[in-house]
Structures are given as C-alpha cells and as structure tokens.
XYZ file of C-alpha atoms in Angstrom:
769
model
C -84.859 107.701 46.011
C -80.979 108.912 45.716
C -82.202 112.455 47.283
C -83.247 110.990 50.523
C -80.188 108.406 51.007
C -78.262 111.462 50.596
C -80.446 113.426 53.344
C -80.398 110.126 55.596
C -78.189 110.286 58.448
C -75.830 107.493 59.411
C -76.822 104.279 60.680
C -76.108 104.092 64.235
C -73.839 100.758 63.576
C -72.359 102.706 61.410
C -71.810 105.474 63.936
C -70.318 102.999 66.588
C -68.312 101.551 64.231
C -66.292 104.967 63.358
C -66.125 105.863 66.636
C -64.507 102.518 68.310
C -62.068 102.829 65.394
C -60.895 106.337 66.288
C -60.906 105.245 69.848
C -60.141 101.377 69.959
C -58.337 102.091 73.337
C -61.067 103.586 75.090
C -63.886 100.636 73.873
C -63.162 97.457 72.726
C -59.328 97.274 73.388
C -56.721 97.569 75.877
C -52.398 98.197 75.132
C -50.279 95.537 76.157
C -46.699 96.514 77.251
C -47.727 100.406 75.541
C -47.343 99.008 72.272
C -50.004 96.360 70.770
C -53.191 96.312 71.333
C -55.699 93.446 72.669
C -58.648 92.868 72.665
C -60.564 92.842 76.252
C -60.980 89.601 77.113
C -64.882 89.989 78.128
C -65.486 90.714 74.160
C -67.355 88.886 71.512
C -68.036 89.598 68.429
C -70.433 88.155 65.248
C -69.174 88.583 61.354
C -71.692 91.700 61.572
C -69.763 93.620 63.490
C -66.382 92.204 62.884
C -66.447 92.746 59.103
C -67.902 96.357 59.452
C -65.224 96.994 61.500
C -62.178 95.930 59.305
C -63.826 97.144 56.067
C -64.169 100.797 57.877
C -60.897 100.300 58.902
C -59.605 99.845 55.717
C -61.916 102.546 54.156
C -60.242 105.203 57.387
C -57.436 104.303 56.725
C -57.297 105.193 53.080
C -59.454 108.306 52.978
C -58.894 110.043 56.228
C -55.190 111.476 56.438
C -55.889 112.330 60.519
C -57.046 108.401 61.071
C -53.686 106.805 62.288
C -53.274 103.282 61.250
C -52.371 100.674 64.147
C -49.669 97.685 63.527
C -51.736 95.353 64.694
C -55.067 95.840 64.060
C -55.366 92.849 62.245
C -53.896 90.551 64.957
C -57.773 91.615 67.155
C -59.396 89.217 64.664
C -57.108 86.200 65.349
C -59.080 84.328 67.608
C -62.135 82.920 65.867
C -64.019 81.945 69.631
C -64.337 85.863 70.411
C -63.748 87.274 66.608
C -65.954 85.916 63.764
C -64.746 87.228 60.366
C -66.586 86.140 57.115
C -66.674 88.983 54.319
C -63.823 91.461 54.105
C -62.574 93.546 51.450
C -58.760 94.611 51.854
C -56.888 97.750 49.978
C -53.863 98.647 48.277
C -50.795 99.478 50.570
C -53.068 99.341 53.845
C -52.709 95.447 54.013
C -49.205 93.116 54.201
C -48.260 89.557 54.593
C -48.603 89.443 58.226
C -51.960 90.868 58.435
C -53.394 87.982 56.732
C -51.299 85.604 58.551
C -53.371 87.023 61.874
C -56.173 86.299 61.085
C -55.865 82.639 59.478
C -57.687 80.748 61.750
C -60.901 82.951 60.395
C -63.185 80.919 58.034
C -63.661 83.164 55.444
C -66.530 83.285 52.580
C -65.322 86.111 51.013
C -62.175 87.462 50.643
C -61.290 90.563 48.245
C -57.655 91.723 47.949
C -57.773 94.944 45.369
C -54.432 96.722 44.363
C -52.525 94.683 47.566
C -49.048 95.082 46.031
C -47.171 94.264 49.429
C -48.458 90.988 49.805
C -46.643 88.022 48.436
C -46.324 84.097 48.018
C -46.715 83.905 51.885
C -50.424 85.092 51.301
C -50.332 82.190 49.154
C -49.822 79.619 51.516
C -51.904 82.002 54.351
C -54.923 81.435 52.016
C -54.678 78.431 51.544
C -56.077 78.061 55.403
C -59.346 79.651 54.023
C -59.680 76.959 51.392
C -62.285 75.042 52.692
C -64.548 78.217 53.351
C -64.123 80.837 50.841
C -66.676 80.854 47.783
C -65.198 84.315 46.370
C -61.632 85.674 45.830
C -60.499 88.505 44.196
C -56.782 88.763 43.894
C -56.994 91.733 41.838
C -53.945 93.983 40.768
C -52.090 92.177 43.748
C -48.524 91.711 41.247
C -46.798 90.843 43.778
C -48.515 87.278 45.053
C -46.722 84.644 43.014
C -43.425 86.022 43.636
C -41.523 84.964 47.090
C -38.058 86.124 48.203
C -34.636 83.664 47.233
C -31.757 83.572 48.891
C -29.310 82.303 46.481
C -26.197 81.634 48.192
C -28.012 80.461 51.816
C -25.318 81.944 53.931
C -25.029 85.333 55.448
C -21.859 86.497 53.809
C -23.194 85.379 50.271
C -26.649 87.660 51.323
C -24.279 90.864 50.984
C -23.024 90.045 47.652
C -26.533 88.171 46.358
C -29.366 90.217 47.892
C -32.784 88.113 47.867
C -34.371 88.404 44.294
C -38.422 87.883 43.818
C -38.852 84.462 42.433
C -41.874 83.281 40.319
C -43.997 80.529 42.502
C -44.917 77.939 39.777
C -45.971 75.466 41.942
C -49.225 76.900 43.600
C -52.849 75.425 42.435
C -56.354 76.192 43.853
C -56.136 72.412 44.937
C -58.812 72.608 47.758
C -60.690 75.578 47.380
C -63.608 73.286 46.394
C -66.661 75.796 47.252
C -64.605 78.581 45.440
C -67.128 79.749 42.556
C -66.392 83.159 42.404
C -62.346 84.307 41.791
C -60.869 87.624 40.327
C -57.723 87.309 38.996
C -57.431 90.844 36.941
C -54.122 92.009 36.569
C -52.131 88.954 37.400
C -48.093 89.146 36.378
C -46.789 87.232 33.179
C -45.921 83.848 34.168
C -47.941 82.104 36.138
C -49.658 79.334 34.228
C -53.857 80.120 34.589
C -55.249 76.785 33.290
C -52.950 74.642 35.771
C -53.855 77.744 38.487
C -57.484 77.160 37.885
C -58.212 73.336 37.077
C -59.012 71.860 40.548
C -61.691 74.063 40.418
C -64.670 72.229 39.909
C -67.205 74.786 39.628
C -67.085 78.169 38.701
C -69.438 80.449 38.413
C -67.506 83.996 37.971
C -63.990 84.394 36.501
C -62.381 87.635 35.935
C -59.306 87.298 33.835
C -59.060 91.566 33.134
C -55.746 93.013 31.728
C -54.276 89.063 30.836
C -53.305 87.803 27.436
C -54.244 83.820 26.735
C -53.776 82.925 23.514
C -55.527 79.224 24.347
C -58.625 79.790 26.492
C -59.721 76.548 25.181
C -59.697 75.469 29.111
C -62.418 77.465 30.040
C -65.146 74.962 28.164
C -64.282 72.728 31.134
C -66.825 75.291 32.954
C -69.353 75.229 29.953
C -72.305 74.348 32.348
C -71.419 76.656 35.378
C -69.980 79.851 34.092
C -72.428 82.503 34.518
C -70.323 85.758 34.492
C -67.022 86.484 32.234
C -64.583 89.318 32.296
C -62.006 89.534 29.491
C -61.166 93.040 29.554
C -58.240 94.324 27.702
C -57.469 90.395 26.104
C -56.546 90.734 22.998
C -59.090 88.203 21.140
C -59.188 85.853 18.161
C -61.175 83.302 16.267
C -60.275 80.987 18.278
C -61.524 82.960 21.760
C -65.113 83.794 20.425
C -65.611 79.670 19.630
C -64.843 78.804 23.230
C -67.376 81.835 24.500
C -69.974 80.749 22.451
C -69.717 77.266 23.951
C -70.342 79.039 27.305
C -74.610 78.725 27.138
C -75.068 79.498 30.768
C -73.040 83.632 30.637
C -75.155 85.721 31.490
C -72.904 88.293 31.913
C -69.805 88.799 29.221
C -67.001 91.225 29.496
C -64.910 91.037 26.260
C -64.570 95.395 26.345
C -60.969 96.727 26.001
C -59.321 99.828 26.761
C -59.117 101.389 22.841
C -55.844 103.761 24.012
C -53.963 101.134 26.025
C -52.087 99.189 22.999
C -53.386 98.315 19.143
C -55.452 95.367 18.783
C -55.513 92.995 16.000
C -58.384 92.215 16.680
C -61.979 93.669 15.036
C -65.634 93.049 15.963
C -67.616 91.694 13.295
C -71.494 91.596 12.546
C -70.819 87.713 12.448
C -69.603 87.314 16.450
C -72.292 89.185 17.720
C -74.914 87.304 16.028
C -73.031 84.262 17.346
C -73.291 85.491 20.835
C -77.397 86.042 20.493
C -77.295 82.974 19.338
C -75.247 80.644 21.264
C -75.864 82.730 24.732
C -79.340 82.985 25.024
C -78.917 83.788 28.664
C -77.055 86.556 28.204
C -78.671 89.969 30.223
C -75.118 92.318 30.429
C -73.025 92.228 27.137
C -70.242 94.769 27.471
C -68.238 95.776 24.187
C -66.726 98.836 25.072
C -63.741 100.517 22.915
C -64.084 97.685 20.144
C -63.858 98.723 16.735
C -66.043 97.582 14.394
C -64.573 95.824 11.202
C -68.340 95.838 9.494
C -71.862 97.640 9.786
C -73.864 96.223 12.392
C -75.882 99.129 12.538
C -79.421 99.597 10.830
C -79.347 101.919 7.492
C -80.839 104.841 9.167
C -84.091 105.110 6.567
C -85.212 102.014 8.214
C -84.536 102.634 11.245
C -88.130 103.674 12.742
C -87.581 107.518 14.643
C -89.957 108.990 17.059
C -89.984 107.843 20.733
C -86.712 105.952 21.272
C -87.005 102.162 21.761
C -85.554 99.288 24.193
C -87.222 96.843 22.031
C -84.976 93.856 20.156
C -86.977 94.050 17.087
C -86.813 98.075 16.742
C -82.875 97.457 17.570
C -80.448 100.066 15.588
C -77.884 97.403 15.572
C -78.926 94.341 13.784
C -77.438 91.612 15.328
C -79.495 92.304 18.993
C -82.618 92.151 17.065
C -82.444 88.244 17.747
C -82.378 88.657 21.322
C -85.216 87.271 23.568
C -85.439 90.486 25.670
C -83.487 93.736 25.980
C -80.175 93.294 28.352
C -80.258 94.519 31.545
C -76.749 96.284 30.723
C -74.526 97.154 27.955
C -71.264 98.462 27.498
C -70.794 100.801 24.444
C -68.516 103.459 26.281
C -65.668 104.833 23.259
C -67.411 102.869 20.217
C -69.979 104.381 17.308
C -72.492 102.768 18.755
C -73.940 104.170 22.106
C -74.863 107.437 19.797
C -77.696 104.731 17.994
C -81.157 105.554 18.371
C -82.560 102.281 19.358
C -80.366 100.273 21.878
C -82.223 96.913 23.682
C -80.713 97.882 26.903
C -82.048 99.569 30.088
C -78.682 100.783 30.899
C -75.996 101.944 28.313
C -72.644 102.883 29.673
C -71.807 105.510 26.618
C -70.233 109.164 25.844
C -73.433 110.189 23.715
C -75.203 111.557 26.665
C -75.765 112.094 30.586
C -76.900 109.066 31.636
C -74.732 106.841 29.420
C -71.532 108.762 30.568
C -73.286 107.873 34.662
C -73.892 104.532 33.351
C -69.616 104.359 32.721
C -68.189 105.717 35.722
C -70.698 103.522 37.701
C -69.541 100.605 35.802
C -65.804 101.132 35.159
C -64.682 103.212 38.637
C -63.613 100.249 40.995
C -61.010 98.532 38.654
C -60.706 100.826 35.451
C -59.356 104.028 36.408
C -57.883 104.233 33.050
C -61.743 104.507 31.516
C -63.209 106.282 34.224
C -61.180 109.185 34.076
C -61.590 109.922 30.932
C -65.382 109.035 31.681
C -65.333 111.722 34.476
C -63.697 113.757 31.909
C -67.263 113.887 29.571
C -69.332 114.621 32.840
C -67.104 117.756 32.881
C -67.875 119.391 30.129
C -71.562 117.835 30.920
C -71.604 119.790 34.790
C -69.693 122.550 32.577
C -72.066 123.628 29.387
C -75.381 122.073 30.155
C -76.916 121.469 33.590
C -76.519 118.131 35.287
C -80.230 116.096 35.182
C -78.789 113.756 37.939
C -76.929 116.001 39.692
C -76.771 113.789 43.262
C -75.893 110.423 41.139
C -73.265 112.621 39.810
C -71.799 113.989 42.794
C -71.755 110.470 44.807
C -70.200 108.724 41.510
C -67.631 111.670 41.334
C -66.647 111.452 45.466
C -66.447 107.896 45.154
C -64.105 107.783 42.410
C -61.849 110.097 43.936
C -62.213 108.144 47.233
C -61.375 105.205 45.637
C -58.012 106.437 43.596
C -56.476 108.388 45.924
C -53.569 108.305 43.888
C -54.540 108.332 40.438
C -53.112 111.456 39.122
C -55.849 111.982 36.211
C -58.642 110.777 38.242
C -57.756 113.258 40.754
C -57.579 116.033 38.144
C -60.833 115.459 35.968
C -62.926 114.534 39.106
C -61.815 118.234 41.320
C -62.585 119.629 38.138
C -65.572 118.170 37.701
C -66.679 119.025 41.420
C -65.947 122.550 41.089
C -69.064 122.838 38.646
C -71.296 119.922 40.027
C -71.057 121.864 44.148
C -71.940 125.571 42.703
C -74.349 127.764 43.611
C -76.941 126.854 40.914
C -77.198 123.776 42.247
C -76.674 124.777 46.258
C -80.407 123.640 47.032
C -80.746 119.849 46.073
C -77.014 118.984 48.279
C -77.692 117.643 51.640
C -75.026 118.658 54.922
C -73.840 115.042 54.291
C -73.181 115.005 50.558
C -71.430 118.593 50.820
C -69.177 116.675 53.480
C -68.233 114.710 51.868
C -66.794 116.735 48.699
C -65.150 119.129 51.037
C -63.391 115.611 52.810
C -62.052 114.744 49.147
C -61.716 118.017 48.490
C -58.852 118.244 51.460
C -57.992 114.361 50.474
C -57.095 115.807 47.392
C -54.856 118.478 48.084
C -53.005 116.257 50.727
C -51.893 114.203 48.500
C -51.264 116.137 45.272
C -48.609 119.304 45.361
C -49.802 119.200 41.678
C -50.961 123.265 40.659
C -53.870 121.591 38.571
C -55.312 119.874 41.296
C -54.697 122.401 43.904
C -56.177 125.165 42.211
C -59.319 122.928 41.250
C -59.503 122.280 45.096
C -59.372 125.415 46.093
C -61.501 126.780 43.402
C -64.065 124.533 44.665
C -64.180 125.019 47.809
C -65.151 128.849 47.198
C -68.280 127.141 46.120
C -68.857 126.557 49.888
C -70.464 129.079 53.076
C -66.676 129.800 54.632
C -66.131 129.376 57.244
C -69.578 128.116 58.405
C -69.844 124.616 56.252
C -65.224 123.885 56.240
C -66.203 124.576 60.311
C -66.062 120.074 60.839
C -63.049 120.668 59.245
C -61.355 123.946 60.795
C -57.776 123.064 61.163
C -57.403 120.725 58.776
C -58.067 123.167 55.605
C -55.932 126.180 57.307
C -52.756 123.760 57.536
C -53.443 122.733 53.893
C -53.982 126.587 52.901
C -51.013 127.646 54.330
C -48.694 124.778 53.329
C -49.748 125.785 49.892
C -48.687 129.635 50.803
C -45.567 128.413 52.293
C -44.257 126.827 49.257
C -41.253 128.083 47.242
C -41.997 128.616 44.143
C -46.090 129.157 43.583
C -48.518 129.633 41.044
C -49.792 132.734 40.727
C -53.482 131.942 40.836
C -53.349 129.284 43.438
C -52.067 131.730 45.457
C -54.421 134.049 44.954
C -57.535 131.829 45.541
C -55.691 130.265 48.816
C -55.257 134.070 50.568
C -58.921 134.536 49.525
C -59.899 131.088 51.650
C -57.646 131.745 54.582
C -59.145 135.543 55.057
C -62.619 133.762 54.633
C -61.816 131.054 56.752
C -60.961 133.733 59.963
C -63.389 135.966 59.252
C -66.656 135.852 61.909
C -64.858 132.896 63.903
C -64.478 132.126 68.050
C -61.534 133.057 69.259
C -60.451 129.914 70.141
C -60.402 129.065 65.971
C -58.615 132.143 65.746
C -55.386 131.771 68.763
C -54.831 127.906 66.857
C -54.715 128.967 63.485
C -52.326 131.738 64.900
C -50.793 129.382 66.332
C -49.892 127.598 63.175
C -47.956 130.212 61.351
C -51.133 132.238 60.127
C -49.710 135.810 61.016
C -46.000 134.776 59.914
C -47.148 133.216 56.227
C -49.616 136.215 55.705
C -46.361 138.123 56.720
C -44.203 136.692 54.225
C -46.294 136.840 51.281
C -46.566 140.912 52.038
C -42.511 140.822 52.261
C -42.502 139.085 49.008
C -44.663 141.357 47.141
C -43.335 144.295 48.890
C -39.866 143.276 47.236
C -41.682 142.819 43.554
C -43.561 146.460 44.399
C -46.879 144.741 43.508
C -49.655 145.291 44.996
C -52.553 142.887 44.313
C -55.641 141.353 45.754
C -52.871 138.854 47.277
C -51.439 141.689 49.008
C -54.590 143.350 50.014
C -56.541 139.925 51.095
C -52.873 138.809 53.223
C -53.858 142.357 55.408
C -57.328 141.771 55.357
C -56.929 138.436 56.871
C -54.324 140.106 59.414
C -57.043 142.292 60.698
C -60.008 139.364 61.101
C -57.386 136.848 62.965
C -56.369 139.417 64.713
C -59.642 140.962 65.820
C -59.825 140.895 69.490
C -57.156 138.501 69.423
C -54.272 139.926 72.133
C -51.817 136.686 71.213
C -52.006 137.276 67.467
C -51.521 140.923 67.670
C -48.508 139.981 69.695
C -47.132 138.071 66.956
C -48.232 140.721 64.521
C -45.407 143.581 66.268
C -42.759 140.464 67.663
C -42.774 139.692 63.659
C -41.744 143.167 62.408
C -45.528 144.102 61.126
C -45.573 147.786 62.210
C -41.904 147.712 59.844
C -43.661 146.520 56.569
C -47.098 149.125 57.845
C -44.528 151.741 57.338
C -42.901 150.499 54.441
C -46.600 149.789 52.386
C -47.393 153.250 53.003
C -44.693 154.515 51.601
C -44.341 152.087 48.495
C -48.546 152.574 48.411
C -49.178 156.056 48.796
C -52.644 155.926 46.481
C -54.163 152.492 47.956
C -56.959 152.743 49.419
C -57.916 149.389 50.184
C -54.987 148.218 51.087
C -54.764 151.640 53.676
C -58.354 150.602 55.628
C -57.150 146.892 55.934
C -53.911 147.762 57.721
C -55.481 150.587 59.685
C -58.005 148.272 60.750
C -55.206 145.715 61.673
C -53.649 148.598 63.740
C -56.682 149.086 65.480
C -56.877 145.925 66.659
C -53.835 145.858 67.929
C -54.296 149.197 69.729
C -56.534 147.536 71.333
C -54.309 145.567 73.778
C -53.288 147.392 76.817
C -50.200 145.721 77.183
C -49.054 146.599 73.306
C -50.071 150.476 73.307
C -46.240 151.146 74.243
C -44.560 149.253 70.876
C -46.620 152.046 69.621
C -45.879 154.799 70.993
C -42.852 156.402 68.792
C -42.281 159.213 67.300
C -42.873 158.231 63.653
C -45.975 155.884 64.307
C -48.218 158.315 66.199
C -46.667 161.186 63.241
C -47.654 158.272 60.383
C -51.434 157.834 62.568
C -52.017 161.386 63.061
C -51.271 162.666 59.085
C -53.519 159.404 58.430
C -56.286 161.287 60.050
C -56.353 164.006 57.571
C -56.862 160.888 54.634
C -60.167 161.243 52.369
C -59.150 157.014 51.299
C -62.243 154.504 51.285
C -64.677 157.154 51.986
C -64.142 158.350 55.787
C -62.644 154.115 56.623
C -59.280 155.069 57.105
C -59.574 158.424 58.613
C -61.618 156.511 61.313
C -59.299 153.692 62.273
C -56.477 156.188 62.486
C -58.329 158.044 65.037
C -59.288 154.674 66.664
C -55.973 154.031 67.272
C -55.450 157.069 68.411
C -58.103 157.176 70.781
C -57.121 153.697 72.713
C -53.338 154.960 72.783
C -54.891 158.899 74.639
C -56.462 156.365 76.781
C -53.746 155.791 78.837
C -53.090 159.646 79.652
C -50.521 162.313 79.570
C -47.804 159.769 81.228
C -48.296 156.972 78.742
C -47.122 159.616 76.339
C -43.667 158.915 75.947
C -42.539 161.176 72.530
C -41.968 164.919 72.214
C -43.122 165.067 69.244
C -45.848 165.388 67.918
C -47.240 166.660 70.648
C -50.217 164.917 72.680
C -52.352 168.306 72.300
C -51.951 168.840 68.719
C -52.794 165.184 67.924
C -56.293 165.841 70.391
C -56.858 168.823 67.979
C -56.574 167.113 65.035
C -58.524 164.432 66.023
C -61.506 166.516 67.109
C -60.723 168.257 63.474
C -61.183 164.571 62.149
C -64.141 163.221 63.666
C -66.198 166.833 63.233
C -65.341 166.283 59.092
C -67.116 162.328 58.913
C -70.653 162.549 57.517
C -72.813 160.940 60.228
C -74.782 158.623 57.668
C -71.631 157.346 55.958
C -72.597 153.867 55.543
C -69.738 151.106 56.547
C -67.051 148.921 55.541
C -66.530 147.419 58.559
C -68.059 144.618 61.211
C -68.327 144.327 64.609
C -69.152 141.333 66.297
C -68.521 142.821 69.821
C -68.699 147.381 71.206
C -66.559 146.109 73.710
C -63.292 148.078 73.128
C -65.523 150.496 71.946
C -67.894 150.486 75.323
C -64.694 151.049 78.058
C -63.464 154.190 76.061
C -66.772 155.592 77.316
C -66.557 155.917 81.488
C -63.429 157.482 81.718
C -62.566 161.464 82.145
C -58.903 161.114 80.768
C -59.271 161.493 77.538
C -62.615 163.665 76.259
C -61.752 162.987 72.608
C -61.964 159.010 72.560
C -64.992 159.540 74.631
C -66.094 161.147 71.664
C -65.029 159.255 69.105
C -66.214 155.946 70.447
C -69.666 157.790 70.692
C -69.795 158.758 67.184
C -69.092 154.839 66.077
C -72.303 153.942 68.460
C -74.505 156.377 67.029
C -72.958 156.262 62.970
C -73.884 152.435 63.059
C -77.315 152.096 65.018
C -78.370 155.159 62.848
C -77.168 153.545 59.844
C -77.161 149.679 60.307
C -80.259 149.722 63.404
C -81.387 145.603 63.276
C -77.403 144.943 63.166
C -76.484 147.307 65.673
C -78.973 148.656 67.913
C -79.374 144.549 70.063
C -75.905 144.527 70.321
C -75.688 148.284 72.187
C -78.627 146.806 74.387
C -77.170 143.369 74.843
C -73.708 144.815 75.699
C -74.816 146.781 78.640
C -74.073 149.959 76.375
C -76.931 152.064 77.143
C -76.600 152.890 80.928
C -72.845 153.365 79.667
C -73.961 156.184 78.103
C -76.379 157.241 80.654
C -73.719 157.465 82.901
C -71.261 159.505 80.815
C -74.203 162.160 80.118
C -74.061 162.915 83.614
C -69.863 163.676 83.384
C -69.054 166.866 83.764
C -65.165 166.589 81.746
C -67.204 165.026 78.914
C -67.874 167.693 75.991
C -71.226 168.670 75.577
C -71.483 167.444 71.863
C -70.117 164.268 73.143
C -73.298 164.163 75.439
C -75.888 165.302 72.515
C -74.881 162.572 70.733
C -74.975 160.339 73.446
C -78.467 160.924 74.059
C -79.240 160.307 70.059
C -77.735 157.028 69.959
C -80.223 156.008 73.271
C -83.354 157.624 71.575
C -82.097 155.948 68.261
C -82.147 152.024 70.374
C -85.582 152.938 72.514
C -87.271 153.442 69.327
C -85.947 150.459 67.614
C -87.169 148.427 70.893
C -90.599 150.156 70.691
C -91.208 149.560 66.751
C -90.148 145.701 67.242
C -92.156 145.416 69.905
C -94.044 142.160 69.933
C -97.824 143.862 70.308
C -99.435 140.840 69.293
C -101.679 139.434 72.375
C-alpha cells in the first residue's frame, strides 16, 4: 500500500490549506494598517481546518525557504468565536511566547511543543489557561520554558550595570490540569523538581522523562493503576528504579533505552531484570532496551536454538527471559545491542542493526526525538543501499525524507541522509518512484543545500540531483535550484569536485528549456558566474571539465536569447575567447563549445558590429580550416561568418582581411565537409538558418544554410524533417531555387532537401483505413 500512497494525489483539504497559507491576504485575511493580518469578519472555521492551518504553517516555515512567516499569524486564532483550535504541534524557533499567548482563549486538547527554545516562563502561565481542557502536552526540548528574566535592581540605571538574568521558576506545578493524561517532559533542564511538578496529576497514562537524570523515581508508584506508557530514555538506572518500574503493572509500553555513546552508564541489564519485567508487567506489548550492555548471557545456547524457519513464538525465543511472555511483543527495541542479531526474537517489529527491516524500524521509531540515534541508523541504511539492493525502497525513501525535514539543522542527519538519498534515487530504483516522491526528494535536497555550506552535504546534494532528468524533473523549482548552484560556484574557496558537478548541473539546466527560463537565469548572474570560472581556469592554465562545461553552458544559455548574448559581450567574453584559443590550441571540445556560443551571438543583428574587427574575423577565417571535432569547429566558424556576410559589403568595416578572400575560404571549407557527418549539435529551431535563404547579398551564407539543412535531414530525418516542414522551410527553399543570384550547386542541394522531406512525409503517412 506504500506504493499506492506515494502515487495518490494530495487531498483537496491539503491543497486548499497550502494555497490559503501561501495567499493569506487573498483568501482568509486582509492587512490592517498595511502590517497586521486580520481574519475577514465573515469567516468561521472549525477545529479540523484551524488545526491543519496551524500545523501546516509550521511545516511550511520549516521546510520551504520561499515561504515567509507572518509575525501576526497566531493572532488569527485568538477568538474562539470565529476559529477553533484543538490539536496543534509547534516546533523550534518558529513559536515564541507571544504566539502561545495569542491563542490562550482556545480550548486546546493536544499541545505538542518540540524544541521550542524561544519559549520562556511566560508560556508556563499561558499553559494554565489551557489547563481545564488539555489531555496531551509535550514540552520536549523546550529548555528555557522554566526560566524567567529577572531584573535584580529594578531601576532603569541599574539595568545597564546588571542586565536581566535568567532565573529558574520553582513554584510552577500542574495544579488544575485535571484532564491531563499524556505528558512529555523530555530534556527538561536540571533543577526543576519533577516530583513536585507532577504530583497534582491524578491519573497519568503516559509519561516521557527522556534525557533527565532522576535518582529517585519512587513517586511514579502513585500511578501504578493508570500508567500505560513510560519512557526513561538516557536515564542511568539502578536497582531502585527497576523495583519501582516492576510495580507499574498496567504498563503496555516501557522504554529504558539509551544512547550508548552519550556518557558512561554504571547500570548493566541482566537476565534477572528482564525476567522481573516479564513476570510483573503482564500487559507489556512494547519494550525498548536499545543501547544497553547485557551483564550476563540472556541468550539460549546456540545448540539449543532451534534453527530452520525464524519464529516469533515466545516459546522458541533465543532471548531466555522472553520465553515467559504470553504472546509476542508488538515492538522490541534492540538497536545497538548484541541481542538483535539472534535468530528467534518474539516481536512483530524489532529495531536493530542486523538487516534492512530492523534498521528501518529504528529510523521510524527514533526520528522525532532522537536525532543522535537516527543519524547512526540512516548511516546503516546508507551502507545497505550502497552495497546491497534495498527491498523496501519506498519506505526507506519516505523515512529519510521525514528525518531530513524534521532535523533540517542537524549536521549529522543532513550528511548521512543526503548520502543515503543519492543511492536510493539512482537509476536502478527509478521505476518504483512516483513524481510526487521524487519531488519531495528534490525539496529536501535543496533545503540541505540552503542550510549547509558544508562540503560533504553540498557534494551529496549535487550528486543526488544528478540522478534526476534535467531540466524536466527540476523545472518546478527552476529558479531556486539555479540560485543555489550559482551560489556554490560563486564561493571564493571551492572544492574542485563540487565545482565540477555544479557546472555540469548548470549546463544541463539551461539545455532544452524555454527562452524565458534562460533570460531569468541570465539575470541571476549566470553568464557572469561562468565567465568568472573560465577566468580562474585561464589564470591556472587549466583546461579541464569545469572549463569545457562553462563554455558549453554559455553556448546553451545564449541560444536564441539576445539578452544573454549581449551580457557575454559586455563582460569581456570575446577577450576570454581569444585567450582560451591561444592558451589551449589543441583542445577540440573547447573550440567547439566556444564557436557554438559565438554562433548564437552572431545570430543577433544588433551585436554583429561588435564582431566586426580584423582580429576576430581573422580568427574565424583561420578556424574554417580546423579539423577539430570532425567538422564542428569549421562548421560553427562558417556559421558565424555567414551571419556577418548576410549584413552585406557595406557592413564590412575593416580593410584586412578582404571580404572576398573570406568568402572564398568559406566556399572551400563547405566543399571539404562530408555531407554524411554525424553531428555534435542540437537545433530546437531552424529560424536563424532559414533567415539566410531568401537573400541575394551573400550566396555563400545561403549555401552554408542549405548545406546545414541537407546534412541534418539526411542524417537525422526523424528529428529534422518534421521540424523543417513545421517551420515553413520548404516554400523558402522552393523560392530560393528560382533566384538568379543563388549558385547552381546551392539549388541542387535545396532540391535534395525538398526531396528528402517529401519522401519522409510519404513514408510516414498513415495509410491504415
């Protein structure tokens, strides 16, 4: 069903929510005094819609760099008569004291605050206003929420000497939170008395005290008849802890796991402790003991272990204490323990590092609150994807995407996650991925590139983008991806490999796209960036892939785009062209790319006068004899000169070389080319060639244009015959055959082009009746 889920379109609710959030002013709101958002007075929204608006807003701010947060967003939900909130999840720096304050009149049932470090003790007071309705509350990682600012002096002058200091609030308790059942205090700061804080809660069902060290947890026994879930991740346990836990007979989920790297733990897990849990906690369906060191052998000797089909029946368990279970566990956390590699584990879902299934279970279980564990699990997935074939590709991809979105600022996850994405999106998996999923990958990759100037992340992200069809698959983020790549290429210190990949991507992005895209990218500084790269390589006397790709990218971005051609000339492009020719006389690929680009410049009538210098014309004339890259360099040089000749003798404003002499060399060059040459060129339109046909001022330009058409329709008829017909080339050729000024051999060639196209049309006629 994962396959189906990834292919299904977004729900109408999701699409509408997204549209409204991106266009608040045009939909739900108006601007008061040009700055404050206000809800239209005739709008009344139920909690299903309001919850989604708030939760999606938080996601958008986190994951979409183009989305602008609104300072007054939360005030839209201040009045419960027009908007209702019930279940909201707020994260990180997005939410501040005044945001929570704005919605204090709402009857919240669920409030999850995750890593909201900007919240202070002011928000504790706001929480009291939700106390009569709250059932679930999370303050996970809200490390400042028990601090308030105190000004010791109280007078204004004193403030300058003694600025405000942070003071721990000691008197807050959950008094009055009579309905609260689920509470997460993970990563609570030291100094807060947990027992006093929690005592007023009559019937807690779930409690998470992750990352807190409590030496005395005796107070937990007061909930022995109500507590069904207890999480003590990274708490160093003792015998006293174990005895208290064993009294909580209603527990269905117990998590005493730890990060085995985080610090030294004295406690070691024993067979006796696990036996105690199995005997006393008879309702247990989920247990996590990841990261624990086992003191004595809990495992069945391998001789007794019944091999054959692996079994999840407790009676066959390879872990001895679990033979006492009444039924298999739903979940068993064994990540980074030796137990996960055993044969018979009595649980439907196991987190561990033995195989892909266990690793994916680990990523799924720990992503939200344990990035330190998640990054190691993703690293294991990276190895599986690199060395073996992933059998649960879609699940793997979705889990990595979620982790990257959730921990945008966690360097370890960004490094391991972006590396895993590279292997999970390569061509062998291509068929299994929907458009929607591949777009999500692109989004998180671009997020990573935006948030991290770090070399490894940048390289992984660029390499992953190379797994996509460019430009097609990146077109929906066209501006953003170009900006990011140009940003990488404009950095003063550059990693050579990233530079090479980024230039390759830039080149691919401007190949085969519409002219308005090319113009937009030109305005972003694309032409300037490529010329700077060329300048650097010239200074190092290096002609490598970066140099060749940069010229190729300029060739692509100037194609039928006069603004970019003009930019090339304005930024001393011709000077660089001459210097590269001189420095690298043998580099054929380079010459082809440079002349292809100059062909584009020469197509722009207003720019041709700038090519009309003795130096340039001599260089183009000499290149007519070049045998570099088959006929490509000679062909492109002849193309440049054909456009210049088309402006007539009066435009020839130089004494040397003579126009007639250049014309003679052009005829000789064209006659030397093999008409069946396979080409290193790609025409999207014949318009610049066709405009050279109906004229008598330069027969040689007419001949070059006709030769070009003849070669292309002969060698690639399927591609170029339809293009020539579509663009009205046939009547132009017929008219040219009637012209007195056209050369006989040009007319002959024109007849062959027409014949080729009519044969092609006949062969491809649909004759079925």
